[in-house]
Rosetta silent file (secondary structure, phi, psi, omega in degrees, C-alpha in Angstrom):
SEQUENCE: XXXXXXXXXXXXXXXXXXXXXXXXXXXXXXXXXXXXXXXXXXXXXXXXXXXXXXXXXXXXXXXXXXXXXXXXXXXXXXXXXXXXXXXXXXXXXXXXXXXXXXXXXXXXXXXXXXXXXXXXXXXXXXXXXXXXXXXXXXXXXXXXXXXXXXXXXXXXXXXXXXXXXXXXXXXXXXXXXXXXXXXXXXXXXXXXXXXXXXXXXXXXXXXXXXXXXXXXXXXXXXXXXXXXXXXXXXX
SCORE:     score description
SCORE:     0.000 S_00000001
   1 L     0.000  156.561  178.732   72.689  156.950 -113.813 S_00000001
   2 L   -84.575  126.628  171.376   76.104  154.959 -115.210 S_00000001
   3 L   -62.858  132.667 -178.975   76.259  151.288 -114.778 S_00000001
   4 L   -62.808  129.797 -173.437   78.989  150.609 -112.560 S_00000001
   5 L   -52.384  108.287  160.777   82.251  149.104 -114.297 S_00000001
   6 L   -17.067  163.138  130.210   82.810  145.089 -113.976 S_00000001
   7 L   -92.418  152.070 -161.445   85.900  144.173 -112.754 S_00000001
   8 L  -130.642  118.535  175.703   88.339  142.094 -114.791 S_00000001
   9 E   -88.080  173.876  176.621   90.334  139.751 -113.035 S_00000001
  10 E   -85.103  -53.728 -145.531   93.360  138.081 -115.009 S_00000001
  11 E  -110.261  156.630  120.415   93.384  134.477 -113.846 S_00000001
  12 E  -136.056  113.114 -178.531   90.941  131.629 -112.520 S_00000001
  13 E   -89.611  135.292  163.929   92.694  128.381 -111.917 S_00000001
  14 E  -114.563  103.763  175.173   90.435  125.123 -111.634 S_00000001
  15 L   162.367  169.350 -171.150   92.242  122.529 -110.139 S_00000001
  16 L   -95.462  161.836  152.236   93.955  121.437 -106.183 S_00000001
  17 L   -98.989  105.798 -167.579   96.173  121.879 -103.783 S_00000001
  18 L  -118.201 -173.339  175.006   97.861  119.310 -101.830 S_00000001
  19 E   -96.818  133.365 -155.525  100.101  117.919  -99.720 S_00000001
  20 E  -144.944  156.735 -177.467  102.963  115.980 -101.314 S_00000001
  21 E  -134.806  123.034 -128.668  105.969  113.802 -100.365 S_00000001
  22 E  -137.941  126.365  140.931  109.048  114.491 -102.708 S_00000001
  23 E  -110.363  144.475  172.844  112.435  112.130 -102.846 S_00000001
  24 E  -176.609  145.501 -172.012  115.202  113.529 -104.342 S_00000001
  25 L    48.544   52.049  165.270  119.368  113.793 -104.070 S_00000001
  26 L    81.496    0.392 -167.671  118.838  110.646 -101.211 S_00000001
  27 E  -131.566  145.550  167.990  116.204  112.946  -98.880 S_00000001
  28 E  -125.959  145.528  179.468  112.512  112.851  -98.635 S_00000001
  29 E  -133.341 -179.109  174.464  110.833  116.011  -97.856 S_00000001
  30 E  -142.477  113.023  179.062  107.212  116.986  -97.446 S_00000001
  31 E  -135.539 -170.646  176.396  105.894  120.131  -99.071 S_00000001
  32 E   -78.423  143.329  173.031  102.701  121.939 -100.825 S_00000001
  33 L  -139.447 -150.379 -177.589  101.881  120.844 -104.325 S_00000001
  34 H   104.059  119.319 -169.510   99.207  120.516 -106.801 S_00000001
  35 H   -75.954  -22.980  169.707   99.199  121.528 -110.435 S_00000001
  36 H   -53.383  -50.369 -170.622   96.420  124.174 -109.344 S_00000001
  37 H   -91.538  -25.575  173.430   98.610  125.778 -107.036 S_00000001
  38 H   -54.804  -59.833 -162.463  101.908  125.635 -108.679 S_00000001
  39 H   -66.435  -10.037 -168.352  100.182  127.254 -111.563 S_00000001
  40 H   -83.353  -54.959 -168.994   98.101  130.029 -109.271 S_00000001
  41 H   -85.326   15.806  167.724  101.177  131.087 -107.343 S_00000001
  42 H  -106.514  -14.543 -165.324  103.397  131.265 -110.316 S_00000001
  43 H   -77.555  -40.688  179.763  100.780  133.207 -112.219 S_00000001
  44 L   -79.689  -39.904 -174.336  100.621  135.657 -109.046 S_00000001
  45 L   -72.137  -29.379  176.321  104.550  135.920 -108.593 S_00000001
  46 L   -98.349   11.151  159.177  104.419  137.198 -112.234 S_00000001
  47 L    94.586   30.875 -174.686  102.000  140.007 -111.212 S_00000001
  48 L   -95.976  159.660  174.996   98.677  138.206 -112.445 S_00000001
  49 L   -99.594   98.248 -170.988   95.477  139.017 -110.204 S_00000001
  50 L   -93.472  115.562  161.020   94.596  135.096 -109.126 S_00000001
  51 E  -111.936  118.878  169.468   91.585  133.525 -108.192 S_00000001
  52 E   -94.502  103.032  176.792   91.857  129.780 -107.356 S_00000001
  53 E   -75.464   77.583  171.695   89.061  126.968 -107.448 S_00000001
  54 L  -133.137  165.411  169.764   90.147  123.934 -105.298 S_00000001
  55 L   -59.548  125.939 -168.648   88.914  122.182 -102.455 S_00000001
  56 E  -121.134  120.114  156.040   90.003  124.409  -99.347 S_00000001
  57 E   -33.334  134.826  155.390   90.977  122.860  -95.873 S_00000001
  58 L  -131.431  139.280  -21.686   90.107  124.187  -92.756 S_00000001
  59 L   -53.488  138.225  161.224   92.198  124.774  -90.878 S_00000001
  60 L   -78.679  128.356 -167.234   94.817  125.118  -93.691 S_00000001
  61 L   -32.355  167.887  165.991   98.154  123.025  -93.200 S_00000001
  62 L   -87.158  -19.625  176.610  101.015  125.503  -92.525 S_00000001
  63 L   -93.355   11.711  150.740  102.708  124.594  -95.854 S_00000001
  64 L   -94.843   25.539 -178.103   99.798  125.765  -97.374 S_00000001
  65 L   -95.794  -30.658  172.382   99.487  128.985  -95.802 S_00000001
  66 H   -43.657  -74.947 -159.771  101.583  131.270  -98.093 S_00000001
  67 H   -43.816  -24.191  173.101   99.304  130.806 -101.041 S_00000001
  68 H   -69.716  -20.446 -169.726   96.521  132.770  -98.910 S_00000001
  69 H   -84.011  -26.794 -170.299   98.015  135.971  -98.737 S_00000001
  70 L  -106.446  -28.634 -175.942   98.757  135.855 -102.746 S_00000001
  71 L  -129.718  151.642  151.171   95.402  134.176 -104.646 S_00000001
  72 E   -51.863   90.532  165.925   91.789  134.416 -104.231 S_00000001
  73 L   -84.639   72.963 -173.877   90.816  130.816 -102.809 S_00000001
  74 L   -90.477  149.099  177.667   87.304  129.587 -103.413 S_00000001
  75 L   150.698  174.355  178.567   85.782  125.861 -103.248 S_00000001
  76 L   -72.201  145.329  178.123   84.106  123.517 -101.161 S_00000001
  77 E   -74.338  138.913 -176.580   85.431  123.408  -97.195 S_00000001
  78 E  -151.977  153.605 -170.811   87.245  119.776  -96.629 S_00000001
  79 L   -88.130 -177.989 -175.192   89.091  118.982  -93.422 S_00000001
  80 H   -76.555  -13.420 -170.572   93.135  118.918  -94.064 S_00000001
  81 H   -94.045   -2.300  179.230   93.176  114.982  -94.150 S_00000001
  82 H   -80.232   -6.912 -166.339   90.628  115.186  -97.160 S_00000001
  83 L   -75.537  148.985 -170.565   93.578  117.038  -99.159 S_00000001
  84 L   -86.761  171.830 -165.773   94.873  115.117 -101.930 S_00000001
  85 E  -151.482  124.228 -157.966   98.279  113.718 -101.661 S_00000001
  86 E  -116.548  141.139 -174.226  101.080  112.997 -104.384 S_00000001
  87 E  -112.975  111.473  179.514  104.412  110.876 -103.973 S_00000001
  88 E  -135.718  136.661 -168.855  106.978  111.623 -106.317 S_00000001
  89 E  -108.188  126.858  178.010  110.649  110.560 -107.216 S_00000001
  90 E   -87.267  169.466  142.061  113.074  113.000 -108.992 S_00000001
  91 E  -118.506    8.159 -176.103  116.064  111.798 -110.739 S_00000001
  92 E    83.013 -163.239  177.857  117.816  114.868 -111.659 S_00000001
  93 L    44.549   20.838 -176.771  118.167  116.305 -114.994 S_00000001
  94 L    61.452   42.670  149.054  114.155  117.151 -114.595 S_00000001
  95 E   -97.781  134.642  170.869  113.073  113.405 -114.817 S_00000001
  96 E  -127.800  157.330  175.599  110.538  112.297 -112.389 S_00000001
  97 E  -128.831  136.514  164.160  108.461  109.707 -111.431 S_00000001
  98 E   -85.520  104.352  158.621  104.504  109.823 -109.894 S_00000001
  99 E   -77.917   -8.642 -161.270  104.983  106.807 -107.426 S_00000001
 100 E  -177.304  110.440 -167.008  101.468  107.535 -105.900 S_00000001
 101 E  -127.850   74.031  167.079   98.390  109.468 -106.277 S_00000001
 102 E   -71.975  118.044 -159.635   95.497  110.042 -103.912 S_00000001
 103 L   -81.203  -18.393 -174.041   92.955  112.562 -105.202 S_00000001
 104 H    43.295 -113.958 -167.173   91.365  112.724 -101.958 S_00000001
 105 H   -91.451    6.700 -178.403   88.720  115.714 -102.154 S_00000001
 106 H   -78.956    5.590  170.687   89.034  116.866 -105.678 S_00000001
 107 H   -83.911   -4.450  177.858   85.969  114.750 -106.417 S_00000001
 108 L   -85.664  -39.599  177.710   84.130  117.463 -104.528 S_00000001
 109 L   -46.558  104.419 -179.922   84.914  119.764 -107.128 S_00000001
 110 L  -121.087  133.232 -172.966   81.822  120.221 -109.372 S_00000001
 111 H   -46.045  -30.018 -173.537   81.381  122.224 -112.708 S_00000001
 112 H   -78.543  -19.886  167.423   77.710  123.644 -111.194 S_00000001
 113 H   -76.517   -9.660 -169.419   79.703  125.126 -108.510 S_00000001
 114 L   -86.760  147.526 -169.005   82.105  127.711 -110.499 S_00000001
 115 L   -77.362  155.656 -155.089   80.808  131.273 -110.435 S_00000001
 116 L   -41.731  -56.550 -165.440   78.004  132.312 -112.764 S_00000001
 117 L  -113.806  121.975  169.698   80.039  134.550 -114.924 S_00000001
 118 L  -119.811   19.950 -173.737   83.347  133.961 -116.455 S_00000001
 119 L   -86.769   11.766  149.396   83.696  136.206 -118.591 S_00000001
 120 L   -94.371   36.839  178.864   85.512  138.630 -116.140 S_00000001
 121 E  -131.879   97.163 -152.526   88.152  136.496 -116.245 S_00000001
 122 E   -67.395  -22.043  164.538   90.799  136.958 -118.858 S_00000001
 123 E  -155.022  125.785  168.169   91.741  133.625 -118.855 S_00000001
 124 E   -96.255  133.342 -179.173   90.566  130.463 -117.066 S_00000001
 125 E  -109.458  105.481  168.181   92.942  127.635 -116.406 S_00000001
 126 E   -80.760  120.353  174.966   91.905  123.852 -116.137 S_00000001
 127 L   -97.689  148.939  153.322   94.867  122.113 -114.372 S_00000001
 128 L    -7.460  101.212 -166.619   95.416  118.557 -114.196 S_00000001
 129 L  -128.937 -154.797 -169.873   92.768  116.770 -112.581 S_00000001
 130 L   -73.002  -33.222 -176.206   91.924  112.807 -112.040 S_00000001
 131 L  -148.160  163.711  171.258   90.970  112.289 -115.513 S_00000001
 132 H   -50.183  -25.437 -135.665   90.319  114.167 -119.107 S_00000001
 133 H  -103.126  -26.185  175.831   86.622  113.310 -118.981 S_00000001
 134 H   -61.118  -50.421 -169.517   86.623  115.657 -116.081 S_00000001
 135 H   -63.928  -13.379 -174.085   88.387  118.476 -117.537 S_00000001
 136 H   -52.617  -65.319  169.507   85.902  117.942 -120.348 S_00000001
 137 H   -55.039  -31.764  160.415   83.371  118.814 -118.347 S_00000001
 138 H   -72.473  -15.993 -177.618   84.705  121.751 -116.806 S_00000001
 139 H   -91.887  -44.513 -178.400   85.570  123.239 -120.050 S_00000001
 140 H   -37.966  -58.944  167.271   81.938  122.676 -121.170 S_00000001
 141 H  -110.278   41.083  143.498   80.860  124.837 -118.448 S_00000001
 142 H   -76.986  -74.541 -178.671   83.512  127.436 -118.636 S_00000001
 143 H   -48.437  -42.832  168.973   82.226  128.020 -121.868 S_00000001
 144 L   -63.127  -12.478  151.553   78.644  128.374 -121.073 S_00000001
 145 L   -45.050  -34.886 -178.413   79.907  130.960 -118.481 S_00000001
 146 L   124.442  -22.151  179.521   80.919  133.302 -120.489 S_00000001
 147 L   -34.734  106.647 -157.164   84.746  132.006 -120.556 S_00000001
 148 L  -116.288  -12.469  153.987   86.108  133.461 -123.782 S_00000001
 149 L  -138.190  111.495  177.983   89.768  131.843 -123.184 S_00000001
 150 E  -105.925  124.251  161.958   90.651  128.576 -121.653 S_00000001
 151 E   -76.629  172.080  146.553   93.852  126.736 -120.922 S_00000001
 152 E  -149.530  154.423  179.817   94.281  123.261 -119.878 S_00000001
 153 E  -116.110  154.955  178.371   97.239  121.114 -118.609 S_00000001
 154 L  -121.838 -173.031  162.282   97.489  116.717 -118.696 S_00000001
 155 L  -159.481  173.472 -158.228   99.944  114.504 -117.367 S_00000001
 156 L   -73.111  -15.064  170.496  101.011  111.237 -118.448 S_00000001
 157 H   -77.491  -28.874 -171.815   98.754  108.570 -117.154 S_00000001
 158 H  -104.788   30.927  149.326   95.765  110.046 -118.615 S_00000001
 159 H   -69.594  -42.047 -179.343   97.858  110.593 -121.745 S_00000001
 160 H   -67.368  -70.268 -158.652   97.911  106.747 -121.669 S_00000001
 161 L   -73.069  -19.656 -158.516   94.847  105.975 -120.373 S_00000001
 162 L  -165.816   38.412  162.610   92.513  108.649 -122.374 S_00000001
 163 H   -41.685  -43.209 -179.893   94.269  109.849 -125.489 S_00000001
 164 H   -57.309  -50.688  173.382   90.860  110.452 -127.293 S_00000001
 165 H   -58.097  -32.216 -179.373   89.953  112.793 -124.651 S_00000001
 166 H   -64.662  -44.849 -177.388   93.012  114.277 -124.555 S_00000001
 167 H   -60.647  -42.801  -71.656   92.870  115.056 -128.310 S_00000001
 168 H  -167.394  -51.889 -172.889   89.512  116.345 -127.898 S_00000001
 169 H   -70.369  -30.601 -158.632   90.996  119.045 -125.087 S_00000001
 170 H   -83.805  -32.562 -178.209   93.721  120.105 -127.481 S_00000001
 171 H   -91.442  -15.825 -178.577   91.102  120.705 -130.217 S_00000001
 172 H  -117.172  -14.715  170.277   88.904  122.659 -128.213 S_00000001
 173 L   -66.593  146.440  166.502   91.291  124.754 -125.644 S_00000001
 174 L   -66.487  -47.217  173.830   92.633  127.881 -126.692 S_00000001
 175 E  -121.608  141.190  164.548   96.146  126.923 -125.091 S_00000001
 176 E  -109.076  140.790  158.671   97.445  123.205 -124.057 S_00000001
 177 E  -131.894  146.445  164.616  100.305  122.549 -122.125 S_00000001
 178 E  -142.190 -179.562  173.076  101.944  119.012 -122.031 S_00000001
 179 E  -112.091 -165.371 -175.856  105.422  118.035 -121.392 S_00000001
 180 H   -65.018  -32.857 -169.670  107.869  116.099 -123.897 S_00000001
 181 H   -55.244  -45.086 -149.503  107.145  112.921 -122.601 S_00000001
 182 H   -91.933  -25.991  152.282  103.741  113.162 -122.891 S_00000001
 183 H   -66.874  -14.027  171.118  104.063  114.490 -126.726 S_00000001
 184 H   -67.834  -43.625 -162.363  105.811  111.384 -127.378 S_00000001
 185 H   -72.090  -46.476 -164.614  103.088  109.482 -125.964 S_00000001
 186 H   -75.016  -56.833 -178.512  100.521  111.361 -127.985 S_00000001
 187 L  -105.231  -11.120  178.177  101.940  112.314 -131.538 S_00000001
 188 L   110.691  -30.455  177.683  105.017  109.704 -131.900 S_00000001
 189 L   176.473  163.998  166.074  107.536  112.578 -130.982 S_00000001
 190 L   -48.574  -63.019  172.000  107.730  115.957 -130.211 S_00000001
 191 L   -66.337  -17.735  171.780  108.254  117.384 -133.552 S_00000001
 192 L   -73.211  -21.247 -119.829  105.107  115.598 -134.989 S_00000001
 193 L  -101.740  129.972 -149.739  102.921  117.412 -132.206 S_00000001
 194 L  -115.756  114.481  172.254  100.028  119.371 -133.694 S_00000001
 195 L  -105.339  163.038  157.417   97.733  122.335 -132.983 S_00000001
 196 L   -96.513  138.358 -172.164   94.820  123.683 -135.043 S_00000001
 197 L   -37.186  141.834  172.934   95.155  126.951 -136.437 S_00000001
 198 L   100.686  -23.987 -162.129   93.902  129.676 -133.765 S_00000001
 199 L  -121.000  161.131 -151.684   94.826  127.489 -130.828 S_00000001
 200 E  -128.375  141.657 -176.714   98.128  127.292 -129.275 S_00000001
 201 E  -139.797  105.256 -148.110  100.228  124.204 -127.979 S_00000001
 202 E  -102.715  145.261 -154.882  102.960  124.538 -125.844 S_00000001
 203 E  -132.036  105.538  176.161  105.380  121.280 -125.184 S_00000001
 204 E   -77.602  134.433  176.541  107.885  121.894 -121.881 S_00000001
 205 L  -133.159   42.695  173.785  111.443  120.355 -122.706 S_00000001
 206 H    74.899 -151.415  174.988  113.193  120.932 -119.525 S_00000001
 207 H   -48.193  -20.088 -179.282  116.532  122.943 -119.825 S_00000001
 208 H   -70.901  -38.038 -161.699  115.362  122.924 -123.650 S_00000001
 209 L   103.532 -150.671  179.529  112.735  125.559 -123.126 S_00000001
 210 E  -163.394  156.515 -154.646  109.568  124.716 -124.854 S_00000001
 211 E  -109.506  130.131 -152.460  108.172  124.340 -128.004 S_00000001
 212 E  -108.069  143.970  175.648  105.194  126.684 -128.896 S_00000001
 213 E  -140.609  159.626  178.279  103.251  125.063 -131.660 S_00000001
 214 E  -164.672  103.192 -178.498  100.128  126.457 -134.092 S_00000001
 215 L    60.477 -152.885 -148.276   99.000  124.251 -136.882 S_00000001
 216 L  -102.851    4.567  172.257  102.303  122.747 -138.405 S_00000001
 217 E   -89.302  131.866  163.304  104.466  125.883 -136.856 S_00000001
 218 E  -120.970  129.824  168.706  106.808  125.757 -134.055 S_00000001
 219 E  -123.770  138.122  164.663  109.052  128.154 -132.248 S_00000001
 220 E   -59.650  129.272  174.590  111.505  127.449 -129.648 S_00000001
 221 E  -120.473  148.623 -160.836  111.287  129.480 -126.627 S_00000001
 222 L  -110.549  151.670  173.475  114.687  129.035 -124.508 S_00000001
 223 L  -120.971  152.005  175.900  114.656  128.568 -120.676 S_00000001
 224 L   -79.615  140.862 -174.647  117.028  130.521 -118.449 S_00000001
 225 L   -66.736  132.154  170.912  119.724  128.645 -116.932 S_00000001
 226 L  -139.854 -177.940 -169.646  119.214  127.506 -113.081 S_00000001
 227 L  -112.275  140.753 -177.659  120.448  125.138 -110.439 S_00000001
 228 L   -73.967   79.191 -141.155  118.097  122.328 -109.946 S_00000001
 229 L  -120.154  -32.399 -165.773  116.778  122.393 -106.496 S_00000001
 230 L  -164.041   95.850 -173.924  113.088  121.124 -106.467 S_00000001
 231 L  -102.656   26.793  168.304  111.726  120.754 -110.209 S_00000001
 232 L   -65.841  145.618  170.250  108.236  119.701 -109.179 S_00000001
 233 L    83.215    6.739 -154.780  105.965  121.716 -111.252 S_00000001
 234 L   -99.086  -15.942  162.864  108.748  123.842 -113.141 S_00000001
 235 L    80.481    0.000    0.000  107.780  121.794 -116.243 S_00000001
């Protein structure tokens, strides 16, 4: 008797969804957010089969309802009040300030609750979490569960407060993502950003595109022109 083929899935995203307050163009709005949710939604829009490991509210609030039909959302059950919440001010030109961060039930995510076999995913992405040390814990757990390729993202406060841990993540991840301000903080300048041979570092630069670094080599990938509406999560 032949052994049934194991289904290969495209992407597992580790990281949360949130309900955010956004200030831009003199207006305030409330919207679905979260680095994990943005990554999952973008990958699904690009044709990937996506699973998101994140605290899942019951019932799911209206702004987060659309993600349910797009990704397989797994993770610990929480109340809507326990969702993370971020307040962000946009200044135009792709510039933004994180005014407040309430991480809520993100602490409920634990590496031991991950699926046992991650080798079935082509890529596991660890989105920005409360700390780089937590990302390291998930990275170790992912490797132990057979993840073949792991990508990781970060954000400014972690780069400032945990530079050594972020450097370790860059060295151990197959792909790593940061923006130009974070690269300036970590490396001194975007031009000095560096990744080990065989690993890729992506530095997003807004309308200028992205700088893809491998070892001492860098390639600039241009970004298509578009009207800026809400740049949250756009890189």
